[in-house]
Tab-separated table of C-alpha atoms and ligand atoms in Angstrom:
chain	number	residue	atom	x	y	z
E	8	MET	CA	-48.914	2.008	-18.580
E	9	LYS	CA	-47.726	2.096	-15.003
E	10	LYS	CA	-47.032	-1.641	-15.134
E	11	ILE	CA	-44.892	-1.264	-18.249
E	12	ILE	CA	-42.840	1.456	-16.644
E	13	LEU	CA	-42.391	-0.633	-13.505
E	14	ALA	CA	-41.364	-3.669	-15.540
E	15	ALA	CA	-38.882	-1.598	-17.558
E	16	ALA	CA	-37.422	-0.160	-14.352
E	17	ALA	CA	-37.041	-3.650	-12.885
E	18	VAL	CA	-35.221	-4.891	-16.008
E	19	LEU	CA	-32.916	-1.866	-16.001
E	20	ALA	CA	-32.141	-2.438	-12.332
E	21	LEU	CA	-31.213	-6.059	-13.018
E	22	VAL	CA	-28.882	-5.392	-15.944
E	23	PRO	CA	-25.961	-3.879	-13.997
E	24	ALA	CA	-26.412	-6.498	-11.278
E	25	SER	CA	-26.056	-9.343	-13.776
E	26	ILE	CA	-23.052	-7.711	-15.457
E	27	SER	CA	-21.183	-7.303	-12.178
E	28	ALA	CA	-22.153	-10.814	-11.086
E	29	PHE	CA	-20.591	-12.091	-14.290
E	30	ALA	CA	-17.390	-10.087	-13.782
E	31	ALA	CA	-17.151	-11.292	-10.199
E	32	THR	CA	-16.931	-14.930	-11.271
E	33	GLU	CA	-13.724	-14.206	-13.222
E	34	VAL	CA	-11.284	-13.580	-10.360
E	35	HIS	CA	-11.995	-12.745	-6.798
E	36	ILE	CA	-9.451	-10.248	-5.472
E	37	PRO	CA	-9.460	-10.277	-1.670
E	38	LYS	CA	-9.591	-6.850	-0.013
E	39	GLU	CA	-6.602	-5.815	2.073
E	40	GLN	CA	-6.345	-3.287	4.895
E	41	TRP	CA	-4.440	-0.212	3.718
E	42	GLY	CA	-3.315	2.656	5.934
E	43	PHE	CA	-4.127	5.153	3.187
E	44	SER	CA	-7.833	4.213	2.939
E	45	GLY	CA	-10.650	6.208	4.504
E	46	VAL	CA	-10.979	9.848	5.510
E	47	PHE	CA	-8.127	9.582	8.019
E	48	GLY	CA	-6.016	7.570	5.560
E	49	LYS	CA	-2.315	8.421	5.472
E	50	PHE	CA	0.781	7.037	3.834
E	51	ASP	CA	3.332	5.632	6.259
E	52	ARG	CA	6.572	7.469	5.345
E	53	MET	CA	8.841	4.601	6.377
E	54	GLN	CA	6.765	2.200	4.308
E	55	LEU	CA	7.007	4.516	1.295
E	56	GLN	CA	10.776	4.592	1.705
E	57	ARG	CA	10.890	0.796	1.846
E	58	GLY	CA	8.691	0.628	-1.248
E	59	LEU	CA	11.048	2.960	-3.087
E	60	GLN	CA	13.923	0.664	-2.141
E	61	VAL	CA	12.000	-2.323	-3.572
E	62	TYR	CA	11.203	-0.454	-6.777
E	63	LYS	CA	14.835	0.516	-7.202
E	64	GLU	CA	16.343	-2.860	-6.348
E	65	VAL	CA	13.741	-5.212	-7.865
E	66	CYS	CA	11.374	-3.613	-10.387
E	67	ALA	CA	13.338	-0.769	-11.995
E	68	SER	CA	15.361	-3.053	-14.258
E	69	CYS	CA	12.188	-3.810	-16.251
E	70	HIS	CA	9.573	-1.181	-15.306
E	71	GLY	CA	9.704	2.581	-15.695
E	72	LEU	CA	8.188	5.167	-13.356
E	73	LYS	CA	8.201	8.002	-15.829
E	74	GLN	CA	5.696	10.282	-14.093
E	75	VAL	CA	7.738	10.496	-10.898
E	76	ALA	CA	10.517	13.090	-10.634
E	77	PHE	CA	13.271	12.704	-8.058
E	78	ARG	CA	12.143	15.942	-6.403
E	79	ASN	CA	8.761	14.286	-5.702
E	80	LEU	CA	10.579	11.932	-3.329
E	81	GLU	CA	10.747	14.683	-0.698
E	82	ALA	CA	7.124	13.677	0.031
E	83	LEU	CA	8.506	10.367	1.338
E	84	GLY	CA	10.187	12.226	4.183
E	85	TYR	CA	13.632	12.741	2.607
E	86	SER	CA	15.494	16.026	2.885
E	87	GLU	CA	16.428	18.045	-0.180
E	88	GLU	CA	20.050	16.925	0.306
E	89	GLN	CA	19.076	13.258	0.404
E	90	VAL	CA	17.017	13.619	-2.776
E	91	LYS	CA	19.944	15.359	-4.480
E	92	ALA	CA	22.231	12.483	-3.545
E	93	PHE	CA	19.635	9.946	-4.716
E	94	ALA	CA	19.286	11.677	-8.100
E	95	ALA	CA	23.064	11.839	-8.501
E	96	GLU	CA	23.242	8.024	-8.390
E	97	TYR	CA	21.622	8.015	-11.852
E	98	GLU	CA	23.288	8.865	-15.143
E	99	PHE	CA	21.511	10.573	-18.021
E	100	PRO	CA	22.700	10.852	-21.629
E	101	THR	CA	23.579	14.302	-22.891
E	102	LEU	CA	25.973	15.965	-25.375
E	103	ASP	CA	29.179	17.836	-24.684
E	104	ASP	CA	30.179	21.111	-26.407
E	105	GLU	CA	31.517	19.201	-29.403
E	106	GLY	CA	28.265	17.239	-29.780
E	107	SER	CA	29.649	13.921	-28.584
E	108	ASP	CA	27.534	11.616	-26.445
E	109	ILE	CA	28.371	11.832	-22.771
E	110	THR	CA	26.479	11.264	-19.554
E	111	ARG	CA	25.716	13.597	-16.705
E	112	LYS	CA	24.611	12.941	-13.136
E	113	GLY	CA	20.886	13.065	-12.386
E	114	LEU	CA	19.331	16.246	-10.984
E	115	THR	CA	16.320	16.504	-8.686
E	116	SER	CA	14.305	17.818	-11.653
E	117	ASP	CA	14.932	14.599	-13.633
E	118	TYR	CA	12.347	11.837	-13.820
E	119	PHE	CA	13.090	8.167	-13.183
E	120	PRO	CA	14.878	6.885	-16.290
E	121	LYS	CA	13.300	4.356	-18.631
E	122	PRO	CA	14.689	0.839	-18.288
E	123	TYR	CA	14.759	0.269	-22.060
E	124	PRO	CA	15.497	2.675	-24.911
E	125	ASN	CA	12.287	1.703	-26.767
E	126	GLU	CA	9.372	-0.737	-26.886
E	127	LYS	CA	11.019	-3.092	-29.380
E	128	PHE	CA	14.023	-3.510	-27.123
E	129	ALA	CA	11.772	-3.934	-24.077
E	130	ARG	CA	9.798	-6.708	-25.755
E	131	ALA	CA	12.916	-8.395	-27.088
E	132	SER	CA	14.234	-8.566	-23.524
E	133	ASN	CA	10.977	-9.976	-22.099
E	134	ASN	CA	9.901	-12.810	-24.339
E	135	GLY	CA	7.766	-10.505	-26.460
E	136	ALA	CA	5.825	-9.007	-23.525
E	137	LEU	CA	5.988	-5.336	-22.571
E	138	PRO	CA	6.530	-4.470	-18.904
E	139	PRO	CA	4.170	-1.509	-18.368
E	140	ASP	CA	5.257	1.763	-16.792
E	141	LEU	CA	4.272	1.582	-13.122
E	142	SER	CA	3.511	5.284	-12.456
E	143	LEU	CA	-0.263	4.842	-12.644
E	144	ILE	CA	-0.578	1.085	-12.367
E	145	THR	CA	-2.751	1.024	-9.226
E	146	LYS	CA	-5.281	3.217	-11.042
E	147	ALA	CA	-5.020	1.425	-14.363
E	148	ARG	CA	-6.051	-1.978	-13.058
E	149	GLU	CA	-9.364	-3.159	-11.648
E	150	GLY	CA	-8.864	-3.793	-7.948
E	151	GLY	CA	-6.023	-1.221	-7.711
E	152	PRO	CA	-3.665	-1.822	-4.776
E	153	ASP	CA	-5.462	-5.063	-3.786
E	154	TYR	CA	-4.843	-6.437	-7.280
E	155	LEU	CA	-1.198	-5.400	-7.331
E	156	PHE	CA	-0.509	-6.969	-3.942
E	157	HIS	CA	-2.175	-10.257	-4.867
E	158	LEU	CA	-0.609	-10.360	-8.329
E	159	LEU	CA	2.854	-10.092	-6.782
E	160	THR	CA	2.135	-12.807	-4.210
E	161	GLY	CA	-0.172	-14.928	-6.395
E	162	TYR	CA	2.375	-17.173	-8.112
E	163	GLU	CA	1.843	-20.868	-7.552
E	164	ASP	CA	1.918	-24.193	-9.398
E	165	PRO	CA	-0.642	-24.323	-12.214
E	166	PRO	CA	-3.755	-26.432	-11.615
E	167	GLN	CA	-3.561	-29.994	-12.911
E	168	GLY	CA	-4.144	-30.251	-16.614
E	169	MET	CA	-3.073	-26.692	-17.449
E	170	THR	CA	-0.042	-26.392	-19.671
E	171	VAL	CA	1.822	-23.180	-19.102
E	172	MET	CA	3.332	-21.799	-22.302
E	173	ASP	CA	7.066	-21.387	-22.719
E	174	GLY	CA	8.331	-18.301	-20.918
E	175	MET	CA	5.007	-17.833	-19.133
E	176	HIS	CA	4.122	-18.233	-15.465
E	177	TYR	CA	0.906	-19.257	-13.785
E	178	ASN	CA	-0.700	-16.550	-11.656
E	179	LYS	CA	-4.253	-16.940	-10.443
E	180	TYR	CA	-4.852	-13.174	-10.400
E	181	PHE	CA	-3.726	-12.473	-13.968
E	182	ALA	CA	-7.091	-13.003	-15.619
E	183	ASP	CA	-6.220	-11.026	-18.768
E	184	GLY	CA	-3.780	-13.619	-20.010
E	185	ASN	CA	-5.667	-16.793	-19.083
E	186	PHE	CA	-3.727	-16.792	-15.799
E	187	GLN	CA	-0.420	-16.902	-17.673
E	188	ILE	CA	1.852	-13.907	-17.238
E	189	ALA	CA	5.185	-13.172	-18.885
E	190	MET	CA	6.589	-11.769	-15.643
E	191	ALA	CA	8.140	-14.430	-13.437
E	192	ARG	CA	7.663	-14.379	-9.683
E	193	GLN	CA	9.685	-11.397	-8.468
E	194	LEU	CA	9.412	-11.407	-4.692
E	195	ASN	CA	10.871	-13.821	-2.163
E	196	ASP	CA	11.603	-13.659	1.561
E	197	ASP	CA	14.677	-11.559	2.402
E	198	GLN	CA	15.089	-10.450	-1.173
E	199	VAL	CA	15.903	-6.950	0.026
E	200	THR	CA	17.655	-5.831	3.189
E	201	TYR	CA	15.651	-2.917	4.479
E	202	ALA	CA	17.547	0.143	5.603
E	203	ASP	CA	15.136	0.544	8.556
E	204	GLY	CA	15.605	-3.043	9.781
E	205	THR	CA	12.049	-4.232	8.959
E	206	LYS	CA	11.909	-7.978	8.340
E	207	ALA	CA	11.581	-8.485	4.594
E	208	SER	CA	9.022	-11.265	4.228
E	209	THR	CA	7.500	-11.689	0.753
E	210	ASP	CA	4.231	-10.336	2.127
E	211	GLN	CA	5.941	-7.273	3.627
E	212	ILE	CA	7.868	-6.488	0.441
E	213	ALA	CA	4.690	-6.813	-1.637
E	214	ARG	CA	2.800	-4.464	0.708
E	215	ASP	CA	5.615	-1.908	0.697
E	216	ILE	CA	5.958	-1.749	-3.095
E	217	THR	CA	2.161	-1.599	-3.421
E	218	VAL	CA	1.885	1.359	-1.055
E	219	PHE	CA	4.771	3.110	-2.807
E	220	LEU	CA	3.203	2.626	-6.244
E	221	HIS	CA	-0.154	3.806	-4.939
E	222	TRP	CA	1.560	6.960	-3.684
E	223	ALA	CA	3.122	7.387	-7.141
E	224	ALA	CA	-0.335	7.147	-8.736
E	225	GLU	CA	-2.086	9.307	-6.130
E	226	PRO	CA	0.419	11.692	-4.558
E	227	ASN	CA	-2.401	13.992	-3.387
E	228	LEU	CA	-4.423	11.281	-1.679
E	229	GLU	CA	-3.806	12.556	1.866
E	230	ALA	CA	-4.840	16.106	1.001
E	231	ARG	CA	-7.947	14.742	-0.689
E	232	ASN	CA	-8.840	12.560	2.270
E	233	SER	CA	-8.637	15.484	4.677
E	234	THR	CA	-10.620	17.739	2.334
E	235	GLY	CA	-13.253	15.005	2.184
E	236	PHE	CA	-13.333	14.965	5.978
E	237	ARG	CA	-13.770	18.749	6.216
E	238	VAL	CA	-16.548	18.632	3.626
E	239	MET	CA	-18.305	15.953	5.663
E	240	ILE	CA	-18.097	18.015	8.878
E	241	TYR	CA	-19.416	21.022	6.966
E	242	MET	CA	-22.343	18.987	5.637
E	243	VAL	CA	-23.213	17.708	9.121
E	244	ILE	CA	-23.198	21.219	10.602
E	245	PHE	CA	-25.154	22.546	7.643
E	246	THR	CA	-27.768	19.802	8.007
E	247	ILE	CA	-28.241	20.578	11.709
E	248	LEU	CA	-28.612	24.313	10.967
E	249	ALA	CA	-31.074	23.622	8.171
E	250	PHE	CA	-33.095	21.411	10.506
E	251	PHE	CA	-33.440	24.108	13.178
E	252	LEU	CA	-34.220	26.717	10.566
E	253	LYS	CA	-37.000	24.535	9.201
E	254	GLN	CA	-38.396	24.043	12.735
E	255	ARG	CA	-38.512	27.799	13.319
E	256	ILE	CA	-40.174	28.604	10.029
E	257	TRP	CA	-42.808	25.911	10.439
E	258	ALA	CA	-43.457	26.884	14.064
E	259	ARG	CA	-44.355	30.380	12.878
E	260	LEU	CA	-46.571	29.099	10.066
E	261	GLU	CA	-48.388	26.683	12.344
E	262	LYS	CA	-49.154	29.494	14.830
E	263	LYS	CA	-50.846	31.465	12.065
G	246	LIG	C1	12.659	-9.166	-15.427
G	246	LIG	C2	11.745	-8.128	-15.748
G	246	LIG	C3	10.699	-7.740	-14.722
G	246	LIG	C4	10.878	-7.371	-13.400
G	246	LIG	C5	12.184	-7.308	-12.634
G	246	LIG	C6	9.581	-7.015	-12.896
G	246	LIG	N1	8.632	-7.171	-13.868
G	246	LIG	FE1	6.657	-6.710	-13.738
G	246	LIG	N2	6.373	-7.286	-15.654
G	246	LIG	C7	7.345	-7.771	-16.502
G	246	LIG	C8	6.745	-8.115	-17.774
G	246	LIG	C9	7.466	-8.688	-18.981
G	246	LIG	C10	5.370	-7.823	-17.668
G	246	LIG	C11	4.266	-8.040	-18.726
G	246	LIG	C12	3.564	-9.338	-18.405
G	246	LIG	C13	2.525	-9.734	-19.398
G	246	LIG	O1	1.894	-8.865	-20.014
G	246	LIG	O2	2.311	-10.962	-19.529
G	246	LIG	C14	5.175	-7.300	-16.330
G	246	LIG	C15	3.952	-6.884	-15.843
G	246	LIG	C16	3.771	-6.287	-14.612
G	246	LIG	C17	2.520	-5.717	-14.156
G	246	LIG	C18	1.235	-5.613	-14.953
G	246	LIG	C19	0.311	-6.767	-14.739
G	246	LIG	C20	-0.984	-6.522	-15.469
G	246	LIG	O3	-2.044	-6.549	-14.840
G	246	LIG	O4	-0.933	-6.281	-16.679
G	246	LIG	C21	2.745	-5.237	-12.890
G	246	LIG	C22	1.746	-4.530	-12.002
G	246	LIG	C23	4.121	-5.505	-12.571
G	246	LIG	N3	4.704	-6.148	-13.620
G	246	LIG	C24	4.716	-5.129	-11.379
G	246	LIG	C25	6.042	-5.378	-11.066
G	246	LIG	C26	6.633	-4.994	-9.803
G	246	LIG	C27	5.929	-4.246	-8.691
G	246	LIG	C28	7.930	-5.392	-9.856
G	246	LIG	C29	8.949	-5.269	-8.768
G	246	LIG	C30	8.623	-5.897	-7.524
G	246	LIG	C31	8.142	-6.031	-11.156
G	246	LIG	N4	6.965	-6.004	-11.857
G	246	LIG	C32	9.347	-6.553	-11.602
G	246	LIG	C33	8.684	-7.887	-16.225
G	246	LIG	C34	9.268	-7.615	-14.996
């Protein structure tokens, strides 16, 4: 009986290992160093601002960010006035008193506008493919920020013998579509001119937009990291106290 149980346990232990080994052969996504990782992890405010600039100047024409309101941008280190001015650069459709279509300036309570009026239009503009909303993208994809960074910088010539379909682009990290993605390479050196003077290499731009989109998906990450740290300290102190308590109780029992 014992042997059967042991054998069953061994099989069960091997199953997840073989599944993950299989998944790992699909695409290897290298791990990057991110400032927001770990218990002391923080977002770099200047980097978030650069990432916002990249979203606005490069990605926003095709991808929405519907879960982010302009007022949320204060977390990037902008003043209320700056956020107001930022929102006012956008126009939103509304009706006047007679019911005619007009536009109004964006308010801080507005959310980033959708790039296309509907899915049909979005697909028609992108060779049939739908550019996903980017609000939660780093959580929606295996590999999270590492995946996003490598996807954006992973465009290269297809391997010999592979024919890339019309309107598609080879990307060694886009496993879902047989390494063929409908989004063309978006980032190149000096594509943006950063307001803070940072040199805009492709790598830098990709890191900045990745950090910004990770903030969009996890705006409370810093608070969570520091709570995690406090919980850890509490556990350490509690363990030490419990240890001394145990010593005292057993010392008394042993005397008896
Ligand atoms: C010209 C339009 C266009 C622009 C600009 C653009 N994309 Fe895309 N993007 C697409 C399309 C279309 C898809 C869908 C690709 C597919 O499913 O094959 C896509 C897909 C994606 C995906 C999802 C990949 C996946 O795993 O499914 C991410 C992430 C992404 N884009 C990020 C970005 C970022 C970040 C920027 C700005 C630096 C950007 N895109 C700029 C059109 C665009």
